[in-house]
XYZ file of C-alpha atoms in Angstrom:
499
model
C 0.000 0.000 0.000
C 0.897 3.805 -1.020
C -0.107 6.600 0.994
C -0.483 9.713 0.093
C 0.306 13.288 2.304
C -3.348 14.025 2.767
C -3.832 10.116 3.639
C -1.055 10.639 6.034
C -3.365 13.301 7.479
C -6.563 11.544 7.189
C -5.374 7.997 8.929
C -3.429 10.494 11.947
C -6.805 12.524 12.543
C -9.114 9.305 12.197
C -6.310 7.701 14.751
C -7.302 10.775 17.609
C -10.860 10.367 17.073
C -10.703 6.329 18.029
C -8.044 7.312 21.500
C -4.922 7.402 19.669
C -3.568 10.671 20.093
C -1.014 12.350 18.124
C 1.287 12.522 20.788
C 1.222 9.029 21.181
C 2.058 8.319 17.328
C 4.822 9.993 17.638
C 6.322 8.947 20.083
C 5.692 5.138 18.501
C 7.150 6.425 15.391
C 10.192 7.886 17.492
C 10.502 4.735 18.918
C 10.139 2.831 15.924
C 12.521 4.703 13.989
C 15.534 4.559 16.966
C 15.016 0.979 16.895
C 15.899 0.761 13.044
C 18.980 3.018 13.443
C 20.428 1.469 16.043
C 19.760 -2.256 14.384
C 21.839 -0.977 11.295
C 24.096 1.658 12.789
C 24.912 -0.862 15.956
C 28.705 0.828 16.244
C 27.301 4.474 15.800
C 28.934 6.751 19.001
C 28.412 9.853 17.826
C 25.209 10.468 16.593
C 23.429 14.423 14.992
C 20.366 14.459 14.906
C 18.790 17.622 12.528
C 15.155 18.489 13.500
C 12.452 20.659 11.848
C 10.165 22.588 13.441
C 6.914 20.832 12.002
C 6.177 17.060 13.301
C 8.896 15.106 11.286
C 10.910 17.156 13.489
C 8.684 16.272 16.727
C 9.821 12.520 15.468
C 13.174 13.353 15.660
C 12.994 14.371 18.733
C 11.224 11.194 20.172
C 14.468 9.244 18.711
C 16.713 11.273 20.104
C 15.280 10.705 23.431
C 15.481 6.884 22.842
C 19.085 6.933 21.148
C 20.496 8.783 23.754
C 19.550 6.205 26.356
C 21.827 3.679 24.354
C 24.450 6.164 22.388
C 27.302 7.615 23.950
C 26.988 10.907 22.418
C 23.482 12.246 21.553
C 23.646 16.039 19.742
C 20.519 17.765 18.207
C 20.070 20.695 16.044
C 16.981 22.365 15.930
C 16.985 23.977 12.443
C 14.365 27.185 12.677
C 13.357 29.175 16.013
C 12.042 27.031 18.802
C 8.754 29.568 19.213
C 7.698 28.549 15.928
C 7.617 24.983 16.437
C 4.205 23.954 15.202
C 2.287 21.445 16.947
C 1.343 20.452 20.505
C 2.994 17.374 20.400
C 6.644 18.475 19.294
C 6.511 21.027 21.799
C 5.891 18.712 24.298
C 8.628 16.091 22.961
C 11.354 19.720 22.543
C 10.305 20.259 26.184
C 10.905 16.814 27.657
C 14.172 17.174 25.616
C 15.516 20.652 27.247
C 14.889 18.990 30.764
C 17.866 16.086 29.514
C 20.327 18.567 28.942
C 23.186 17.097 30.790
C 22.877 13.637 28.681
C 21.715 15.843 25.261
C 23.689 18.488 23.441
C 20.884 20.942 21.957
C 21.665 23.404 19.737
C 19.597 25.879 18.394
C 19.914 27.297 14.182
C 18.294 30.238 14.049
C 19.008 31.206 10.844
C 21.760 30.043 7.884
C 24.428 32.682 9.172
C 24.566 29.785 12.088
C 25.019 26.542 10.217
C 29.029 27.089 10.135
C 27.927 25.150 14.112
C 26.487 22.283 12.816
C 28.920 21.857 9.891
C 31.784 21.499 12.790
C 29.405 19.524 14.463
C 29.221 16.879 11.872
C 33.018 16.399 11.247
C 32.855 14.307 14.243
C 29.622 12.419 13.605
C 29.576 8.674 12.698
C 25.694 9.001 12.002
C 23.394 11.791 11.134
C 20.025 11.603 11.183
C 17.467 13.517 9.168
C 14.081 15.033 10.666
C 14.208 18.228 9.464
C 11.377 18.051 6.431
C 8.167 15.459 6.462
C 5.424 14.846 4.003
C 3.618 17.842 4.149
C 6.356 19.783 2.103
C 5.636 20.505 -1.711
C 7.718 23.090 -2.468
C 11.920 23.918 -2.391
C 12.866 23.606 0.937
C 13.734 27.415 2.883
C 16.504 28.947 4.523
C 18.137 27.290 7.218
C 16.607 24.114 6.193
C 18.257 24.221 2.247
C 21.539 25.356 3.751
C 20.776 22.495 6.756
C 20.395 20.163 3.420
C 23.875 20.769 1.664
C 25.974 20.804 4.778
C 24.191 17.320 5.823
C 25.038 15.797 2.497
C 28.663 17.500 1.587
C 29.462 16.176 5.262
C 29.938 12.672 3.563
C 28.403 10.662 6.819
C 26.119 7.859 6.886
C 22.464 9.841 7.123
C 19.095 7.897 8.213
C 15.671 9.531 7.154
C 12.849 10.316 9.386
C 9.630 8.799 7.131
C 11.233 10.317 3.837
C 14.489 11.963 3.152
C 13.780 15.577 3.578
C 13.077 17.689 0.453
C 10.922 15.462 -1.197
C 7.823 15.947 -2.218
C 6.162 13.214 -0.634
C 3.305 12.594 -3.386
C 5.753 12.453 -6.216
C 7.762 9.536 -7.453
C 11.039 11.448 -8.517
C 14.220 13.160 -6.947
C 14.440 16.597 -6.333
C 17.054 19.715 -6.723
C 17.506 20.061 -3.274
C 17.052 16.430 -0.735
C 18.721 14.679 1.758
C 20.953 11.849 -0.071
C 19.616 9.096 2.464
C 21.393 5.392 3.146
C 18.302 4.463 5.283
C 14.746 5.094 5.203
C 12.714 4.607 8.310
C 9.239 5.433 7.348
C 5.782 5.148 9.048
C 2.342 2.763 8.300
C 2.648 2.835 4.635
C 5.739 3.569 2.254
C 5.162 6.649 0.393
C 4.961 7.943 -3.358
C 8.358 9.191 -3.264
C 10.266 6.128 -1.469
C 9.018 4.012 -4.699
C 11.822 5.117 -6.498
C 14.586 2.977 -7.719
C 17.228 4.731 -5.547
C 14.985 4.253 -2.052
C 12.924 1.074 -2.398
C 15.942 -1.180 -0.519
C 16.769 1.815 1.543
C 12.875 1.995 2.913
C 12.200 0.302 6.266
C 8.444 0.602 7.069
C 7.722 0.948 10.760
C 4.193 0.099 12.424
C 3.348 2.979 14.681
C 0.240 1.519 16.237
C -2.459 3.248 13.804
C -5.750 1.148 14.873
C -7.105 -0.707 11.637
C -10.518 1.426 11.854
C -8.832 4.657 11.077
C -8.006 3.236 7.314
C -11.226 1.241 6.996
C -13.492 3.741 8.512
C -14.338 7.163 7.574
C -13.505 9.483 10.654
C -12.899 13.151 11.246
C -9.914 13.218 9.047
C -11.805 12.385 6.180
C -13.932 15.275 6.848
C -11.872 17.981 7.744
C -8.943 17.460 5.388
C -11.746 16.906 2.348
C -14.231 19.577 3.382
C -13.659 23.118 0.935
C -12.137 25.617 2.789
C -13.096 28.852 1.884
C -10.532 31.896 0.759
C -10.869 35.091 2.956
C -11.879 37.347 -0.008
C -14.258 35.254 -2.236
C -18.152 36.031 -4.267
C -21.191 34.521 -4.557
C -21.090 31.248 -6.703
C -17.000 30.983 -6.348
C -17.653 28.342 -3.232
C -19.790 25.878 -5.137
C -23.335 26.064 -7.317
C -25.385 23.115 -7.079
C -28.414 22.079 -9.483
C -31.032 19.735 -7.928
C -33.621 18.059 -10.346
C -36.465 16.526 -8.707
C -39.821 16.535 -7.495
C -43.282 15.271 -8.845
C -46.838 15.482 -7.913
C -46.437 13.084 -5.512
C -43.129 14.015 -3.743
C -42.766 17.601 -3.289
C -40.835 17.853 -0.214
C -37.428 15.710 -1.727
C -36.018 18.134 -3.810
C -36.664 21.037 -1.190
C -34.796 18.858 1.085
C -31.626 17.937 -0.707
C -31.269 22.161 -1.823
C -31.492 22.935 1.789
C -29.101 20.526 2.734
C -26.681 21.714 0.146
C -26.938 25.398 1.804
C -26.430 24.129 5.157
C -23.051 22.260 3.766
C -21.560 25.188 2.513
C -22.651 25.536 -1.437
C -23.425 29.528 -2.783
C -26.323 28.816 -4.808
C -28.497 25.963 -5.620
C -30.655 25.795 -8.222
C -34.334 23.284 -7.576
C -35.695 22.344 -11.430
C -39.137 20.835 -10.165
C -42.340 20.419 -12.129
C -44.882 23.156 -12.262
C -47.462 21.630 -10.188
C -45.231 22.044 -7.037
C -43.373 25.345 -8.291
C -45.202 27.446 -5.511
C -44.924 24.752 -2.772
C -41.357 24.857 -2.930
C -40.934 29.068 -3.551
C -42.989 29.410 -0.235
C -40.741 26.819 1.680
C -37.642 29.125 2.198
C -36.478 32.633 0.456
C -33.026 31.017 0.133
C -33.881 28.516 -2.908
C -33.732 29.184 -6.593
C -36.781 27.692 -8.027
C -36.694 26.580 -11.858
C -40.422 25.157 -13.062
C -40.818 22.890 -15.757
C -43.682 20.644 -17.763
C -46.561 20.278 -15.200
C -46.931 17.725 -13.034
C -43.785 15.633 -13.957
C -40.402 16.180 -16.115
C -40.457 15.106 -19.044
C -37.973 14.993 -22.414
C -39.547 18.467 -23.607
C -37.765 20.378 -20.967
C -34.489 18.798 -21.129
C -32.816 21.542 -22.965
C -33.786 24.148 -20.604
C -32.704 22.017 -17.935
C -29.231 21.544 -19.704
C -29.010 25.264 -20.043
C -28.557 25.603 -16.596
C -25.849 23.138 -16.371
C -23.249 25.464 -17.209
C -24.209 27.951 -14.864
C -23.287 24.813 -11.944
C -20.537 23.106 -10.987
C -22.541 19.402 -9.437
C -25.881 17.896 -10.371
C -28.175 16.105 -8.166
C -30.930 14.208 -9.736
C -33.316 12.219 -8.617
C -34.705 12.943 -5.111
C -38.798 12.780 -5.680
C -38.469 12.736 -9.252
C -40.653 9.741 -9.436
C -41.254 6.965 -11.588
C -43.533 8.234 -14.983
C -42.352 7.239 -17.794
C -41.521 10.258 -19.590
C -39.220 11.531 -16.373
C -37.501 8.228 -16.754
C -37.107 8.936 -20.723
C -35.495 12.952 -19.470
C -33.340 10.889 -16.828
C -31.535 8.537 -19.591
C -31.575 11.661 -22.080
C -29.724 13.944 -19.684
C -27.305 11.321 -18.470
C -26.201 10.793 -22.180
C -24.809 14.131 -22.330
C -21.115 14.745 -21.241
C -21.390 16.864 -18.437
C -17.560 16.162 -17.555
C -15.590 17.303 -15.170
C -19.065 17.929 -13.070
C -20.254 15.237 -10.594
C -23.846 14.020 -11.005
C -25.265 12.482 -7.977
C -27.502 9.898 -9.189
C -30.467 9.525 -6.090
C -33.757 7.924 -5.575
C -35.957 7.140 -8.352
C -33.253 8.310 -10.904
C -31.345 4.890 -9.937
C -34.929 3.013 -11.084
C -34.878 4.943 -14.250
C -31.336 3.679 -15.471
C -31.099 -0.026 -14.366
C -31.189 -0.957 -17.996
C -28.974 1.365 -19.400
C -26.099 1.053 -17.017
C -23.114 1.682 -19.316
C -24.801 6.186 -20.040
C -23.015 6.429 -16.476
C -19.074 5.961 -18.452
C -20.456 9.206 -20.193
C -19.717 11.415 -16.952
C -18.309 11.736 -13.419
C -21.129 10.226 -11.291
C -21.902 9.066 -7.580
C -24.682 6.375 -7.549
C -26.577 6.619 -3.695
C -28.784 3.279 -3.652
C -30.110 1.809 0.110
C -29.771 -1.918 -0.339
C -33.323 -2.456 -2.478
C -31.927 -0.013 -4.895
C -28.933 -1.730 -5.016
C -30.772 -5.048 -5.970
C -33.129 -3.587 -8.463
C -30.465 -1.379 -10.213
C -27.781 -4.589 -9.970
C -30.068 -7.664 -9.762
C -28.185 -8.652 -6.722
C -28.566 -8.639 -2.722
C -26.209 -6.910 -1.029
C -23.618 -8.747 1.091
C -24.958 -9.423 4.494
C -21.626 -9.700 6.118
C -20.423 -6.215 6.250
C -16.523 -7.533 4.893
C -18.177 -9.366 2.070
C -19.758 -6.147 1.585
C -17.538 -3.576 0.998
C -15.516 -6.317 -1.323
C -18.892 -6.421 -3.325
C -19.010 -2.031 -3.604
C -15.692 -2.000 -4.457
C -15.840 -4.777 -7.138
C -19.177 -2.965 -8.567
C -17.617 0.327 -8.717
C -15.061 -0.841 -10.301
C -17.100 -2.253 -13.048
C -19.421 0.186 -13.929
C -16.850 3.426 -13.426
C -18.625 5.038 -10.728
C -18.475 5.890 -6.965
C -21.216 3.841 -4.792
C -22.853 5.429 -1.562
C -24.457 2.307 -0.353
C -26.545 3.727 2.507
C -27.257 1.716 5.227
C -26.708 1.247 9.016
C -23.156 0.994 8.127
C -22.722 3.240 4.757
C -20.015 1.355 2.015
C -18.423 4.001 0.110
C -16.103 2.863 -2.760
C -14.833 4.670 -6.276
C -13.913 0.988 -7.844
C -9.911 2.049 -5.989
C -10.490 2.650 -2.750
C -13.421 1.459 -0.482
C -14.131 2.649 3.447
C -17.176 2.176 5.905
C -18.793 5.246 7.677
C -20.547 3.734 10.558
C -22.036 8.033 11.631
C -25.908 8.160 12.194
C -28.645 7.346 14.503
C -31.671 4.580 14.253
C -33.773 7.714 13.580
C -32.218 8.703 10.481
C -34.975 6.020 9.069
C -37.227 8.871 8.585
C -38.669 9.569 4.744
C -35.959 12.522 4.013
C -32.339 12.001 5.190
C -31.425 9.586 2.022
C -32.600 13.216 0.064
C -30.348 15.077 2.719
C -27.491 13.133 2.010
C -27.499 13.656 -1.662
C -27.735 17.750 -0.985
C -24.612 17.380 1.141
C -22.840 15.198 -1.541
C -24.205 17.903 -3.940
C -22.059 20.912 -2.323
C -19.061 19.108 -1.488
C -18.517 17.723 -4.929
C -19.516 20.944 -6.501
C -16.159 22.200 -5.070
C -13.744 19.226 -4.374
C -13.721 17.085 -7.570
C -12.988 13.681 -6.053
C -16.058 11.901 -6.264
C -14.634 9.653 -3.252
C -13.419 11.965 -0.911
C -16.328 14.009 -1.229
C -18.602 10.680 -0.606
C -16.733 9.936 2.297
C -16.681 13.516 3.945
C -20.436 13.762 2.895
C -21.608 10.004 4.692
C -19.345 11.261 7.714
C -20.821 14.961 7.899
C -24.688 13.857 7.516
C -24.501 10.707 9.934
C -22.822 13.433 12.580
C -25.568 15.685 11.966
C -27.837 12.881 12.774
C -26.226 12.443 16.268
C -26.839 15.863 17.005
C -30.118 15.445 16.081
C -31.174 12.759 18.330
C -29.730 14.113 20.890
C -32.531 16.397 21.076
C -35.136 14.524 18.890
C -34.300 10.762 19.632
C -35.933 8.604 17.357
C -38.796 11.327 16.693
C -36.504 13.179 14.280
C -37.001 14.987 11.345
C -34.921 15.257 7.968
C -35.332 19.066 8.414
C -33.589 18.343 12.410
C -30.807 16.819 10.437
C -30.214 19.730 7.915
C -30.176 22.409 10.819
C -27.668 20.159 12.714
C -25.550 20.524 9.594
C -23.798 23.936 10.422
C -23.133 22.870 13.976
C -21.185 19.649 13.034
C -19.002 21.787 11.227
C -18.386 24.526 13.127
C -17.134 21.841 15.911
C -15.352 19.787 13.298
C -13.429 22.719 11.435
């Protein structure tokens, strides 16, 4: 397995959510790591040890720790100013370090001017080790850390590497100007883009920091709040996601109202409701926030579709389905509009708009879609049960989403949530959520978060994770009595204590 930086992020926030805390990871990975060094550097007595001020360097100051119980002589260099070291935990791991200062040599680069220290410093060194850059680094390393770089390799010592050598960029598979020439590789859970190069695959040694199995398989918190758009300080209307929602019949006037809201609540500018004419007024009078387009009368139909495609270009996802219902004609309009390439938008395929295509399967290869079926959608659009064993399961959504080129939001107790790559469980939500409304709700909320982060997946996962939260809030007041419309309104609150 490959992991990528945002992954990295993902599987450490999912990790704090289930009790593992960040502080605790790394201080496994420092662990981890001194172990390796000291297995292939067993004769090592003088050992440097460069640290950054971000959390590879919080690592390297975890091994240091552990190395200098063992080592006769322990020195690190903090490359940048201690007050801007970044995160809780490598304060707390720079703090436990100052209190060892009669076993540790700490030294402090300020700026490049200083780096004539550590060059002296590493005449005498048998080993140096390398924390000064991790995977969150996509750009040419800065001053001290580039002059750090040169003076580190041009010292012609053996060098290990903190989870990649420093400089990297952690998501590409190629060298860069300016790295760390590394003879070992201790990296953590997963190997990285960047170690799968020629040079570093027998150089990598992969170390198992304790990340419970639930914070891959699962979606969690990280999924959320690294996916979720996050908006620029100076932005206008329609530049944070537009989303169209087609929907609505005679019969079902309340579905398409409910996924538009939901969009709002997630964070989308505008959203634009296409509903028949018969419930036009209905849904004007339900809120002053929604952008009501009416068509045909009491059902779409193939006569409106070009007006309907007009609008596409004004959006940036499409949600159809929700209340749409199951006449003919709409089901004619359905496979019409989904012939058209709507590429690169998503189209969130919900509700009766999953009946209307279960014989013409192969339209969705014409665009970017996310399919949302409960488990008798599945079987009518598929012909097949779902998987009762939950393992079986997500084998079965990844296999199918694989082989019809789509993402798959199988809703359920336990949601499966696969792109045909990648496949994760989001086990969020209440028994309540049974309620007629929060299946339309959950499409809204796909709707907005796909209308500005183009990963269909990632945007499924934050989506199932975001809703089944807002669910939780919801019961907490409503219990089992509550409403789709509890669920939207608990929408804002999830993220505000997410974000």
């Amino acid at each position: 397995m490959v992991v990528t930086a945002e992954e990295v992020t993902i599987i450490d926030k999912n990790s704090e959510e289930l009790g593992v805390s960040v502080l605790q990871l790394m201080e496994n990975a420092g662990a981890g790591a001194a172990r390796l060094i000291l297995e292939h550097y067993s004769d090592a007595k003088n050992i440097v040890i460069c640290c950054g001020i971000g959390n590879n360097g919080g690592d390297g100051f975890v091994v240091a720790r552990h190395l200098s119980a063992q080592v006769e002589n322990v020195s690190i260099y903090l490359i940048g100013q201690e007050s801007r070291i970044r995160s809780a935990a490598a304060k707390k791991n720079y703090q436990i370090l100052k209190e060892q200062h009669q076993s540790i040599n700490l030294v402090q680069i300020k700026d490049s001017s200083e780096i004539a220290k550590l060059k002296k410093q590493l005449k005498s060194a048998d080993l140096v080790v390398d924390a000064l850059l991790g995977t969150g680094i996509t750009k040419t390393p800065y001053e001290p850390i580039k002059s750090a770089i040169k003076a580190i390799n041009n010292a012609g010592k053996p060098i290990a590497s903190i989870d990649l050598p420093s400089g990297m960029n952690s998501d590409q598979a190629k060298k860069t100007k300016i790295m760390i020439n590394a003879d070992l590789v201790t990296t953590f859970h997963d190997t990285k883009p960047c170690l799968t190069i020629d040079e570093l695959k027998s150089k990598t040694k992969i170390v198992n920091i304790g990340v419970p199995k639930e914070a891959i398989t699962h979606v969690g918190k990280g999924d959320f709040i690294v996916t979720y758009p996050k908006r620029k300080a100076v932005s206008h209307k329609g530049q944070n996601g537009v989303v169209l929602v087609i929907g609505g019949s005679k019969d079902y006037s309340g579905a398409p109202i409910l996924s538009s809201q939901a969009a709002l609540r997630a964070g989308a500018d505008l959203v634009y409701t296409c509903v028949p004419q018969i419930i036009a007024d209905v849904s004007k009078n339900t809120s002053p926030n929604l952008i009501i387009r009416s068509f045909d009368k009491t059902h779409l139909t193939p006569k409106s579709l070009n007006q309907i495609v007009n609008l596409v270009k004004n959006v940036d996802s499409i949600v159809i389905g929700p209340g749409i219902g199951t006449h003919s004609e709409t089901f004619k309009f359905i496979n019409d509009f989904l012939k058209i390439d709507f590429k690169p938008k998503s189209i969130i395929i919900d509700a009766d708009a999953l009946k209307a295509i279960k014989d013409s399967i192969d339209i969705l290869k014409n665009n970017k879609t996310i399919l949302t079926p409960h488990a008798g959608e599945y079987k009518l659009l598929f012909g097949t049960k779902v998987e009762v064993d939950l393992l079986k399961r997500t084998k079965q959504i990844l296999s199918k989403s694989k082989e019809i080129s789509s993402t798959i939001v199988l809703k359920g107790k336990n949601d499966v949530i696969s792109d045909g790559n990648s496949v994760k469980i989001n086990r969020t939500g209440h028994p309540g959520m049974t309620v007629g409304g929060t299946g339309d709700v959950l499409a809204g909320v796909i709707g907005a978060i796909c209308s500005i982060v183009p990963n269909t997946y990632r945007s499924s996962c934050a989506s199932t994770y975001l809703t089944g939260k807002a669910g939780e809030y919801a019961a907490k007041e409503f219990g089992n009595s509550l409403l789709a419309t509890d669920v939207i309104e608990m929408i804002p609150k999830v993220i505000l204590d997410l974000k």
